[in-house]
Coordinates of C-alpha atoms in Angstrom, one line a residue:
Chain A
M1 CA -21.7 -18.7 -12.1
Y2 CA -18.3 -18.0 -13.6
G3 CA -16.5 -15.3 -11.7
T4 CA -18.0 -15.7 -8.3
G5 CA -14.7 -17.0 -7.0
L6 CA -13.3 -13.4 -7.4
L7 CA -16.0 -12.1 -5.0
K8 CA -15.1 -14.9 -2.5
G9 CA -11.4 -13.8 -2.6
L10 CA -12.4 -10.1 -2.1
S11 CA -14.5 -11.1 0.9
V12 CA -11.6 -12.9 2.5
T13 CA -9.3 -9.8 2.3
L14 CA -12.0 -7.5 3.5
R15 CA -12.7 -9.7 6.5
H16 CA -9.0 -9.6 7.4
M17 CA -8.9 -5.8 7.0
I18 CA -11.8 -5.4 9.3
G19 CA -10.5 -8.0 11.7
T20 CA -7.3 -6.0 12.3
F21 CA -9.3 -3.0 13.3
V22 CA -11.6 -5.0 15.6
T23 CA -8.7 -6.4 17.5
D24 CA -7.1 -3.0 17.7
I25 CA -10.2 -1.5 19.3
R26 CA -10.5 -4.4 21.6
K27 CA -7.0 -3.9 23.1
F28 CA -7.0 -0.2 22.5
P29 CA -4.9 1.3 25.2
R30 CA -2.3 -1.4 25.1
R31 CA -1.6 -1.4 21.4
Y32 CA 1.8 0.1 21.5
F33 CA 2.8 0.1 25.2
T34 CA 3.9 -2.5 27.6
D35 CA 4.6 -2.3 31.3
G36 CA 8.1 -3.3 32.2
N37 CA 9.4 -6.5 30.7
H38 CA 6.2 -8.4 30.4
P39 CA 5.1 -9.0 26.9
T40 CA 1.5 -8.1 26.0
R41 CA 1.4 -10.5 23.1
S42 CA 1.7 -14.3 23.3
P43 CA 3.7 -15.7 20.4
E44 CA 0.8 -17.9 19.4
P45 CA -0.6 -17.1 16.0
Y46 CA -3.8 -15.1 15.9
L47 CA -6.7 -16.2 13.8
H48 CA -7.9 -12.6 13.5
G49 CA -6.1 -9.3 13.8
T50 CA -2.6 -8.2 13.3
F51 CA 0.2 -10.6 14.2
S52 CA 2.9 -7.9 14.1
I53 CA 4.9 -7.5 17.3
Q54 CA 5.9 -3.9 17.7
Y55 CA 9.5 -4.8 18.7
P56 CA 11.0 -2.2 21.0
E57 CA 7.7 -1.8 22.9
E58 CA 6.5 -5.4 22.8
K59 CA 8.8 -8.3 23.3
V60 CA 8.4 -12.0 22.7
P61 CA 9.2 -14.1 25.8
M62 CA 12.1 -16.4 25.1
W63 CA 11.4 -20.1 25.5
P64 CA 12.8 -21.9 28.6
R65 CA 15.8 -23.5 27.0
F66 CA 16.9 -20.3 25.2
R67 CA 20.7 -19.8 25.6
G68 CA 21.5 -16.2 26.4
P69 CA 24.6 -14.9 28.1
L70 CA 25.9 -16.2 31.4
V71 CA 24.5 -14.9 34.7
H72 CA 25.3 -15.5 38.4
L73 CA 22.8 -16.7 40.9
R74 CA 22.5 -15.7 44.5
D75 CA 21.9 -17.9 47.5
P76 CA 18.3 -17.1 48.4
E77 CA 19.0 -17.3 52.2
T78 CA 22.1 -15.1 52.5
G79 CA 21.8 -13.1 49.3
Q80 CA 25.5 -13.8 48.5
P81 CA 26.7 -15.2 45.2
R82 CA 26.8 -18.9 45.2
C83 CA 30.1 -19.0 43.3
T84 CA 33.1 -20.4 45.1
A85 CA 35.6 -19.5 42.5
C86 CA 36.5 -23.2 42.0
G87 CA 37.4 -22.5 38.4
M88 CA 35.5 -25.4 36.8
C89 CA 33.7 -23.1 34.4
E90 CA 37.0 -21.6 33.4
R91 CA 38.3 -25.0 32.6
A92 CA 35.2 -26.1 30.8
C93 CA 34.9 -23.1 28.6
P94 CA 36.0 -24.0 25.0
H95 CA 36.7 -20.4 24.1
G96 CA 38.4 -19.3 27.2
C97 CA 36.0 -16.4 27.8
I98 CA 35.7 -16.9 31.5
K99 CA 38.4 -15.8 34.0
V100 CA 38.0 -16.5 37.7
E101 CA 40.1 -15.4 40.6
G102 CA 39.2 -16.1 44.2
E103 CA 40.5 -16.1 47.8
G104 CA 39.8 -18.1 50.9
K105 CA 39.7 -21.8 51.7
G106 CA 36.9 -24.3 51.6
K107 CA 33.4 -23.0 52.2
E108 CA 34.8 -19.5 52.8
R109 CA 36.2 -19.2 49.3
K110 CA 34.7 -16.3 47.3
P111 CA 35.4 -14.9 43.9
T112 CA 37.3 -11.6 43.9
R113 CA 37.3 -11.3 40.2
Y114 CA 35.0 -12.9 37.6
E115 CA 35.4 -11.9 34.0
Y116 CA 33.0 -13.1 31.3
N117 CA 33.7 -12.1 27.8
V118 CA 30.3 -12.1 26.1
G119 CA 31.8 -11.2 22.8
R120 CA 33.6 -14.6 22.6
C121 CA 31.0 -16.7 24.2
I122 CA 29.2 -19.3 21.9
F123 CA 26.5 -20.0 24.4
C124 CA 27.4 -23.7 24.5
R125 CA 26.3 -24.1 28.2
Q126 CA 29.4 -26.2 29.1
C127 CA 30.1 -23.9 32.0
V128 CA 26.6 -24.3 33.5
E129 CA 26.9 -28.1 33.1
S130 CA 30.3 -28.2 34.8
C131 CA 29.4 -25.9 37.8
P132 CA 29.1 -28.1 41.0
F133 CA 27.2 -25.5 42.9
N134 CA 24.5 -24.4 40.4
A135 CA 25.9 -20.9 40.7
I136 CA 25.7 -19.9 37.1
E137 CA 23.0 -20.1 34.5
L138 CA 22.3 -19.0 31.0
S139 CA 19.8 -16.1 30.9
R140 CA 17.0 -15.4 28.4
F141 CA 18.5 -11.9 27.7
Y142 CA 19.0 -11.3 24.0
E143 CA 19.6 -7.7 23.3
L144 CA 23.4 -7.8 23.1
A145 CA 24.1 -5.0 20.6
C146 CA 26.5 -2.5 22.0
Y147 CA 28.4 0.6 21.0
D148 CA 32.0 -0.4 22.0
K149 CA 34.2 -3.4 21.9
D150 CA 34.3 -3.7 25.7
T151 CA 32.2 -6.8 26.1
I152 CA 33.8 -8.2 29.3
W153 CA 31.2 -8.3 32.0
D154 CA 32.2 -8.4 35.6
L155 CA 30.7 -10.1 38.6
P156 CA 28.3 -7.3 39.8
R157 CA 26.9 -7.0 36.4
L158 CA 26.4 -10.7 36.0
L159 CA 24.7 -10.8 39.4
E160 CA 22.4 -7.9 38.5
L161 CA 21.4 -9.6 35.3
G162 CA 20.8 -12.8 37.2
D163 CA 18.5 -11.1 39.5
K164 CA 16.6 -9.6 36.6
E165 CA 16.5 -12.2 33.9
V166 CA 16.4 -15.7 35.4
I167 CA 12.8 -16.5 36.2
T168 CA 13.3 -20.1 37.2
E169 CA 13.2 -20.9 40.8
Q170 CA 15.9 -22.5 42.9
G171 CA 16.4 -26.2 42.0
Q172 CA 14.3 -26.1 38.9
F173 CA 17.1 -25.7 36.4
W174 CA 16.6 -26.9 32.9
G175 CA 18.3 -30.1 31.8
E176 CA 19.0 -31.3 35.4
T177 CA 17.0 -33.9 37.5
Chain B
M1 CA -22.2 39.3 -3.1
E2 CA -22.6 38.8 0.6
N3 CA -23.4 35.1 0.5
I4 CA -20.5 33.9 -1.6
W5 CA -18.6 32.7 1.5
T6 CA -20.4 29.4 1.9
I7 CA -18.6 26.1 2.2
E8 CA -20.3 25.0 -1.0
N9 CA -18.4 27.5 -3.1
L10 CA -15.5 28.2 -0.8
W11 CA -12.8 27.7 -3.5
N12 CA -14.7 29.7 -6.1
A13 CA -15.1 32.5 -3.6
I14 CA -11.4 32.6 -2.9
G15 CA -10.8 32.8 -6.7
T16 CA -13.3 35.6 -7.1
V17 CA -11.8 37.6 -4.3
L18 CA -8.3 37.2 -5.7
R19 CA -9.4 38.1 -9.2
N20 CA -11.1 41.3 -7.9
W21 CA -8.0 42.2 -5.9
L22 CA -5.7 41.7 -8.8
A23 CA -8.0 43.6 -11.2
G24 CA -7.6 46.7 -8.9
F25 CA -4.0 47.4 -10.1
L26 CA -3.2 45.1 -13.1
P27 CA -4.4 45.1 -16.7
A28 CA -7.0 42.6 -17.7
W29 CA -4.8 40.3 -19.8
L30 CA -2.3 40.0 -17.0
V31 CA -5.1 39.1 -14.5
T32 CA -6.3 36.3 -16.8
L33 CA -2.8 35.0 -17.3
I34 CA -2.1 35.0 -13.5
M35 CA -5.4 33.3 -12.7
D36 CA -4.9 30.6 -15.4
L37 CA -1.3 29.9 -14.1
L38 CA -2.7 29.8 -10.6
V39 CA -5.2 27.2 -11.6
I40 CA -2.4 25.1 -13.1
V41 CA -0.4 25.4 -9.9
V42 CA -3.5 24.4 -7.9
L43 CA -4.0 21.3 -10.1
L44 CA -0.4 20.4 -9.7
A45 CA -0.7 20.8 -6.0
I46 CA -3.8 18.6 -5.9
G47 CA -1.8 16.0 -7.8
I48 CA 1.1 16.0 -5.4
V49 CA -1.1 16.0 -2.3
A50 CA -3.0 13.1 -3.9
V51 CA 0.3 11.2 -4.3
L52 CA 1.3 11.8 -0.7
V53 CA -2.1 10.6 0.6
L54 CA -2.4 7.7 -1.8
S55 CA 1.1 6.3 -1.3
F56 CA 0.4 6.3 2.5
M57 CA -3.1 4.8 1.9
E58 CA -1.8 2.1 -0.4
R59 CA 0.7 1.0 2.2
K60 CA -1.8 1.0 5.0
V61 CA -4.4 -0.9 3.0
A62 CA -1.9 -3.4 1.9
A63 CA -0.7 -3.9 5.5
R64 CA -4.2 -4.3 6.9
A65 CA -5.1 -6.8 4.2
G66 CA -2.0 -8.8 5.2
D67 CA -2.8 -8.5 9.0
R68 CA 0.0 -6.0 9.6
Y69 CA 0.1 -2.4 10.8
G70 CA 2.0 -0.7 8.0
P71 CA 4.1 2.4 8.5
N72 CA 3.5 3.7 12.1
R73 CA 6.8 5.0 13.3
W74 CA 7.2 8.5 11.9
G75 CA 4.4 10.8 13.2
P76 CA 1.2 9.7 14.8
Y77 CA 0.0 6.5 13.1
G78 CA 2.9 7.0 10.6
L79 CA 1.2 10.0 9.0
L80 CA 4.5 11.7 8.2
Q81 CA 5.8 8.7 6.3
P82 CA 5.1 10.1 2.8
F83 CA 7.2 13.2 3.6
A84 CA 10.1 11.0 4.6
D85 CA 9.6 9.0 1.4
A86 CA 9.6 12.2 -0.6
I87 CA 12.8 13.5 1.0
K88 CA 14.5 10.2 0.4
M89 CA 13.5 10.4 -3.3
L90 CA 14.7 13.9 -3.6
I91 CA 18.2 13.3 -2.2
K92 CA 18.9 10.1 -4.0
E93 CA 21.6 10.1 -6.7
D94 CA 20.4 10.6 -10.2
I95 CA 21.9 7.9 -12.4
I96 CA 21.9 7.9 -16.2
P97 CA 23.2 4.7 -17.7
H98 CA 26.2 5.1 -20.1
V99 CA 24.4 3.4 -23.0
A100 CA 21.1 5.1 -22.5
D101 CA 19.7 7.5 -25.1
R102 CA 20.1 10.5 -22.9
F103 CA 17.5 12.7 -24.6
S104 CA 14.6 10.2 -24.6
F105 CA 15.7 8.9 -21.2
N106 CA 15.3 12.4 -19.6
L107 CA 12.2 13.2 -21.6
A108 CA 10.2 10.2 -20.7
P109 CA 9.3 11.0 -17.0
V110 CA 8.3 14.5 -18.1
I111 CA 5.9 13.2 -20.8
V112 CA 4.4 10.7 -18.4
T113 CA 3.8 13.2 -15.6
V114 CA 2.5 16.0 -17.8
G115 CA 0.1 13.6 -19.6
A116 CA -1.2 12.5 -16.2
V117 CA -1.6 16.0 -14.8
M118 CA -3.3 17.3 -17.9
T119 CA -6.2 15.0 -17.3
Y120 CA -7.1 17.0 -14.1
A121 CA -8.2 19.9 -16.3
V122 CA -11.6 18.4 -17.0
L123 CA -12.3 16.7 -13.7
P124 CA -15.4 18.2 -12.1
F125 CA -14.3 18.6 -8.5
G126 CA -17.6 20.2 -7.5
R127 CA -20.4 22.4 -8.7
D128 CA -18.8 24.9 -11.0
M129 CA -15.4 23.7 -10.0
V130 CA -13.8 22.4 -13.2
A131 CA -10.6 24.0 -14.5
A132 CA -11.7 23.9 -18.1
N133 CA -15.4 23.1 -18.8
L134 CA -14.7 21.8 -22.3
N135 CA -17.6 20.6 -24.3
I136 CA -15.5 17.6 -25.4
G137 CA -14.3 16.9 -21.8
I138 CA -14.5 13.1 -22.0
L139 CA -12.8 12.9 -25.3
Y140 CA -10.0 15.1 -24.0
F141 CA -9.7 12.9 -21.0
A142 CA -9.4 9.7 -23.1
A143 CA -7.0 11.3 -25.5
V144 CA -4.7 12.9 -22.9
G145 CA -4.9 9.9 -20.7
S146 CA -3.3 7.8 -23.3
L147 CA -0.6 10.3 -24.0
S148 CA 1.5 8.7 -21.2
I149 CA 1.8 5.5 -23.4
I150 CA 4.3 7.5 -25.5
G151 CA 6.2 8.4 -22.3
L152 CA 6.3 4.7 -21.3
L153 CA 7.5 3.8 -24.7
T154 CA 10.2 6.5 -24.6
A155 CA 11.3 5.3 -21.2
G156 CA 11.5 1.7 -22.4
W157 CA 13.5 2.7 -25.5
G158 CA 15.7 5.2 -23.9
S159 CA 16.8 3.0 -21.0
R160 CA 18.4 0.5 -23.3
N161 CA 17.4 -2.3 -21.0
K162 CA 15.6 -5.4 -22.2
Y163 CA 13.2 -5.5 -19.3
A164 CA 12.3 -1.8 -19.9
L165 CA 11.8 -2.6 -23.6
I166 CA 9.5 -5.6 -22.8
S167 CA 7.5 -3.3 -20.5
A168 CA 7.2 -0.7 -23.3
F169 CA 5.9 -3.4 -25.7
R170 CA 3.4 -4.5 -23.1
A171 CA 2.4 -0.9 -22.5
V172 CA 1.5 -0.5 -26.2
A173 CA -0.2 -3.8 -26.5
Q174 CA -2.2 -3.6 -23.2
L175 CA -3.1 0.1 -23.1
I176 CA -4.2 0.2 -26.7
T177 CA -6.2 -3.0 -26.3
Y178 CA -8.0 -1.6 -23.3
E179 CA -8.5 1.8 -24.9
V180 CA -11.3 0.2 -27.0
P181 CA -13.6 -1.1 -24.2
V182 CA -13.0 2.1 -22.2
G183 CA -14.1 4.0 -25.3
L184 CA -17.2 1.8 -25.8
C185 CA -18.3 2.2 -22.2
I186 CA -17.7 6.0 -22.3
I187 CA -19.9 6.1 -25.5
C188 CA -22.7 4.4 -23.6
V189 CA -22.6 7.0 -20.9
V190 CA -22.4 9.8 -23.4
M191 CA -25.4 8.5 -25.3
L192 CA -27.5 8.6 -22.1
A193 CA -26.2 11.9 -21.0
G194 CA -26.3 13.5 -24.4
S195 CA -23.1 15.4 -23.9
L196 CA -19.4 15.0 -23.8
S197 CA -18.9 17.6 -21.2
T198 CA -18.1 16.2 -17.7
Q199 CA -20.4 18.8 -16.0
D200 CA -23.3 17.9 -18.2
I201 CA -22.8 14.2 -17.6
V202 CA -23.0 14.8 -13.8
L203 CA -26.1 17.0 -14.3
A204 CA -27.7 14.2 -16.4
Q205 CA -27.3 11.8 -13.5
Q206 CA -29.2 14.2 -11.3
E207 CA -32.0 13.8 -13.7
R208 CA -31.9 10.1 -14.5
G209 CA -30.2 8.5 -11.4
W210 CA -26.6 7.3 -11.1
F211 CA -25.5 5.5 -14.3
F212 CA -24.0 2.8 -12.1
L213 CA -27.6 1.8 -11.2
L214 CA -28.8 2.1 -14.8
M215 CA -25.9 0.1 -16.3
P216 CA -24.2 -2.2 -13.9
G217 CA -22.9 -4.4 -16.7
I218 CA -21.2 -1.5 -18.5
F219 CA -19.9 -0.3 -15.2
I220 CA -18.1 -3.6 -14.5
L221 CA -16.7 -3.6 -18.0
Y222 CA -15.5 0.0 -17.5
F223 CA -14.0 -0.8 -14.1
L224 CA -11.9 -3.7 -15.4
A225 CA -10.8 -1.8 -18.5
A226 CA -10.0 1.3 -16.5
S227 CA -7.9 -0.7 -14.0
A228 CA -6.0 -2.0 -17.0
E229 CA -5.7 1.6 -18.3
M230 CA -4.4 2.8 -14.9
I231 CA -1.9 -0.2 -14.8
R232 CA -3.5 -1.4 -11.6
C233 CA -3.4 -5.0 -10.4
P234 CA -4.4 -7.6 -11.7
F235 CA -3.5 -5.9 -15.0
D236 CA -0.2 -4.3 -13.9
L237 CA 1.8 -6.3 -16.4
L238 CA 4.0 -3.3 -17.2
E239 CA 5.6 -3.3 -13.8
A240 CA 5.4 -7.0 -13.1
D241 CA 8.1 -7.3 -10.4
S242 CA 8.3 -11.0 -10.7
E243 CA 8.9 -11.1 -14.5
I244 CA 10.4 -7.8 -15.7
I245 CA 11.6 -6.5 -12.3
A246 CA 10.0 -3.0 -12.5
G247 CA 9.3 -2.5 -16.1
H248 CA 10.0 0.8 -17.7
F249 CA 11.4 2.6 -14.7
I250 CA 14.0 -0.1 -13.9
E251 CA 16.9 2.3 -14.8
Y252 CA 15.5 5.4 -13.2
S253 CA 16.4 6.7 -9.7
G254 CA 15.9 9.7 -7.6
M255 CA 13.6 12.4 -8.9
K256 CA 12.9 10.8 -12.2
F257 CA 11.7 7.7 -10.5
A258 CA 9.6 9.9 -8.3
L259 CA 8.0 11.4 -11.4
F260 CA 7.0 8.0 -12.6
F261 CA 5.6 7.2 -9.2
L262 CA 3.8 10.6 -9.2
A263 CA 2.3 9.8 -12.6
E264 CA 1.1 6.4 -11.5
Y265 CA -0.8 7.8 -8.5
I266 CA -2.1 10.8 -10.5
H267 CA -3.5 8.4 -13.0
L268 CA -5.1 6.4 -10.2
F269 CA -6.7 9.5 -8.8
A270 CA -7.8 10.8 -12.2
G271 CA -9.2 7.5 -13.3
S272 CA -11.1 7.0 -10.1
A273 CA -12.4 10.6 -10.3
M274 CA -13.5 10.0 -13.9
M275 CA -15.2 6.7 -12.8
V276 CA -17.1 8.7 -10.1
T277 CA -18.1 11.3 -12.7
L278 CA -19.3 8.8 -15.2
F279 CA -21.1 6.3 -13.0
F280 CA -21.5 7.5 -9.4
G281 CA -23.0 10.9 -9.9
G282 CA -19.9 13.0 -9.6
W283 CA -20.3 15.7 -7.0
L284 CA -24.0 15.0 -6.5
G285 CA -25.1 14.3 -2.9
P286 CA -27.1 15.6 0.0
W287 CA -26.1 17.7 3.0
L288 CA -22.3 17.9 2.4
P289 CA -20.7 20.4 0.0
S290 CA -20.3 19.1 -3.5
W291 CA -16.5 19.0 -3.6
L292 CA -16.5 16.9 -0.4
W293 CA -18.9 14.4 -1.9
F294 CA -16.6 14.2 -4.9
L295 CA -13.6 13.4 -2.8
I296 CA -15.4 10.9 -0.6
K297 CA -16.7 9.0 -3.6
T298 CA -13.3 9.1 -5.3
F299 CA -11.5 7.7 -2.3
V300 CA -14.0 4.9 -1.9
V301 CA -13.3 3.9 -5.5
I302 CA -9.6 4.2 -4.9
F303 CA -10.0 2.0 -1.9
V304 CA -11.7 -0.7 -4.0
F305 CA -8.8 -0.6 -6.5
M306 CA -6.3 -1.1 -3.6
W307 CA -8.5 -3.8 -2.2
I308 CA -8.4 -5.6 -5.5
R309 CA -4.7 -5.2 -5.7
N310 CA -4.2 -6.9 -2.4
T311 CA -6.5 -9.7 -3.3
F312 CA -5.8 -11.0 -6.8
P313 CA -2.5 -12.3 -8.3
R314 CA -1.3 -10.8 -11.6
I315 CA -2.5 -12.5 -14.7
R316 CA -0.3 -13.3 -17.7
I317 CA 0.1 -11.0 -20.7
D318 CA -1.5 -13.3 -23.2
Q319 CA -4.5 -13.7 -20.8
V320 CA -4.7 -10.0 -20.5
L321 CA -4.9 -9.5 -24.2
K322 CA -7.2 -12.5 -24.6
I323 CA -9.7 -11.1 -22.1
G324 CA -9.4 -7.7 -23.7
W325 CA -10.1 -8.7 -27.3
K326 CA -12.2 -11.8 -26.9
V327 CA -14.4 -10.8 -24.0
M328 CA -14.4 -7.1 -23.3
V329 CA -14.6 -5.7 -26.8
P330 CA -17.5 -7.9 -27.9
A331 CA -19.3 -7.3 -24.5
G332 CA -18.7 -3.6 -24.9
L333 CA -20.2 -3.7 -28.4
V334 CA -23.2 -5.6 -27.2
G335 CA -23.6 -3.1 -24.3
L336 CA -23.3 -0.2 -26.8
A337 CA -26.0 -1.8 -29.0
I338 CA -28.3 -2.3 -26.0
T339 CA -27.9 1.2 -24.7
G340 CA -28.4 2.7 -28.1
F341 CA -31.6 0.8 -28.9
V342 CA -33.1 1.3 -25.4
D343 CA -32.3 5.0 -25.4
K344 CA -33.7 5.5 -28.9
L345 CA -36.8 3.3 -28.7
I346 CA -38.1 4.0 -25.2
A347 CA -38.9 7.7 -24.7
D348 CA -40.0 7.5 -21.1
K349 CA -36.8 7.9 -19.0
L350 CA -37.9 5.8 -16.0
I351 CA -39.0 2.8 -18.1
A352 CA -35.9 3.2 -20.2
G353 CA -33.8 3.0 -17.0
V354 CA -35.5 -0.2 -15.8
V355 CA -35.2 -1.9 -19.2
L356 CA -31.5 -0.8 -19.4
F357 CA -30.9 -2.3 -15.9
I358 CA -32.5 -5.6 -16.8
C359 CA -30.6 -5.8 -20.1
N360 CA -27.3 -5.1 -18.2
I361 CA -28.0 -7.9 -15.7
G362 CA -28.6 -10.1 -18.7
L363 CA -25.3 -9.0 -20.2
I364 CA -23.5 -9.9 -17.0
I365 CA -25.1 -13.3 -16.8
G366 CA -24.5 -13.9 -20.5
V367 CA -20.8 -13.0 -20.5
S368 CA -20.3 -15.1 -17.3
Y369 CA -22.1 -18.1 -18.8
L370 CA -20.1 -17.9 -22.1
M371 CA -16.8 -17.6 -20.2
G372 CA -17.7 -20.5 -18.0
R373 CA -18.7 -22.6 -21.0
A374 CA -15.4 -21.8 -22.8
Q375 CA -13.6 -22.8 -19.6
R376 CA -15.5 -26.1 -19.3
R377 CA -14.8 -26.9 -22.9
K378 CA -11.2 -26.2 -22.5
E379 CA -11.0 -28.5 -19.5
M380 CA -12.9 -31.3 -21.3
A381 CA -10.5 -31.0 -24.3
A382 CA -7.6 -31.2 -21.9
E383 CA -9.1 -34.3 -20.3
G384 CA -9.7 -35.9 -23.7
A385 CA -6.1 -35.2 -24.6
A386 CA -4.9 -36.7 -21.4
L387 CA -7.0 -39.8 -22.0
R388 CA -5.7 -40.3 -25.4

């Protein structure tokens, strides 16, 4: 019968409308809230229900090879930064956004000052490739908006971010092996 | 006097108490004047509240149909969003184009809004709850409802913008086209009810059953024609964003734009309310107070309009006019003839209702068959042309 296609279209939209409410009820208490940094939604598309991600409350996990800002890693045994201030990353950086100063000789050498200008960084990962000690890594952190132009991050901050953001375990860095 | 304070006639009781209090220290003519002005203020308030609710509802329904949440940031579940929208509209800059015809440019939103609000006068919000129980209520509604066409034309002319003018042309073409089937459907209802008064039509449905059940074919016709009258999708050619940007209110900003917006949603509410009055038994219903029944039915109809808006794409202007003149007007005339004969020839109301129902189903099937045949012939002709 001519015109039944209209009813079919109406049924499709109605099913979608009802589907959003059904999924809302199913995950009722966790609709707007998340605990900590863990996302409640997987980025896979849903067949039914809303696909919106309520951004400040819900976050999409970044994929493993995402290039965020630079972070420093700790030696898991001693808890000290692995960096020996060799300066390879400083030399590899095409934008000159890394500045390293260190003291000591050989294995005792430690960085005294490590400045990373995230505002100039292009996330090319050259520094990570060049590091002989696997001391630095690119994080999956992406909320870089800030209220002032002071975008130079120092060593404690990089270490703190490294503790928080890098989920990969020791020896399982991407792109190596 | 002691049992006026029921939920059923809550609003009438408030009115009576206020009138008695005013009559204590004011002359009679002043009391009448104040009460009439108060009714106008209340109707305006209903219009504005309807706009706040409907704009929110529209966005939520659109969002849910598209698997989204809609506004949910300001207030619980985004309930305060319409107020934020209203404030934004009020504080926007009011721009008048240099080349615009200032008089008609400024007059247009007023005509449109006033024409929309005036239709509220005859809406039966509940038992004994109609602002003016005119004995020509439906006629008044149809006449005043099409007053806004003049406003749209004024807006299109005054803006001096080609898109606005195209929209004004379309307004005249489309709204006048669909005035005819709307009128034919209304005449069918009026013949069954035997009165033009909205209250009498509702009471007639108490006697004979909802006219939606008696005349489903006429109802579908009225629904489509009314959605064209209310400039709702898929007939919203006047404001087709993809073709003529926003139509007649392209040059408007700030409060004047808000007035057009207001008129659009007031029309939606009034049209849905009139549909409920004509076909769904108005305020009739068990248990709940009559005005609540009226609101519930109206919002269900409005939801259906929004549902359709979020389902179907817009059709072309020539298709709109073609459907209007080639399908709806003949179908309306046939429906009118059926209703007239059945109502006149069969005295018993129950049998008349059953016969009317069967005839209407036949009308639906017949129109559907003829449209399908026309479509098939067109396809065959196209195939033949391609083969040649």
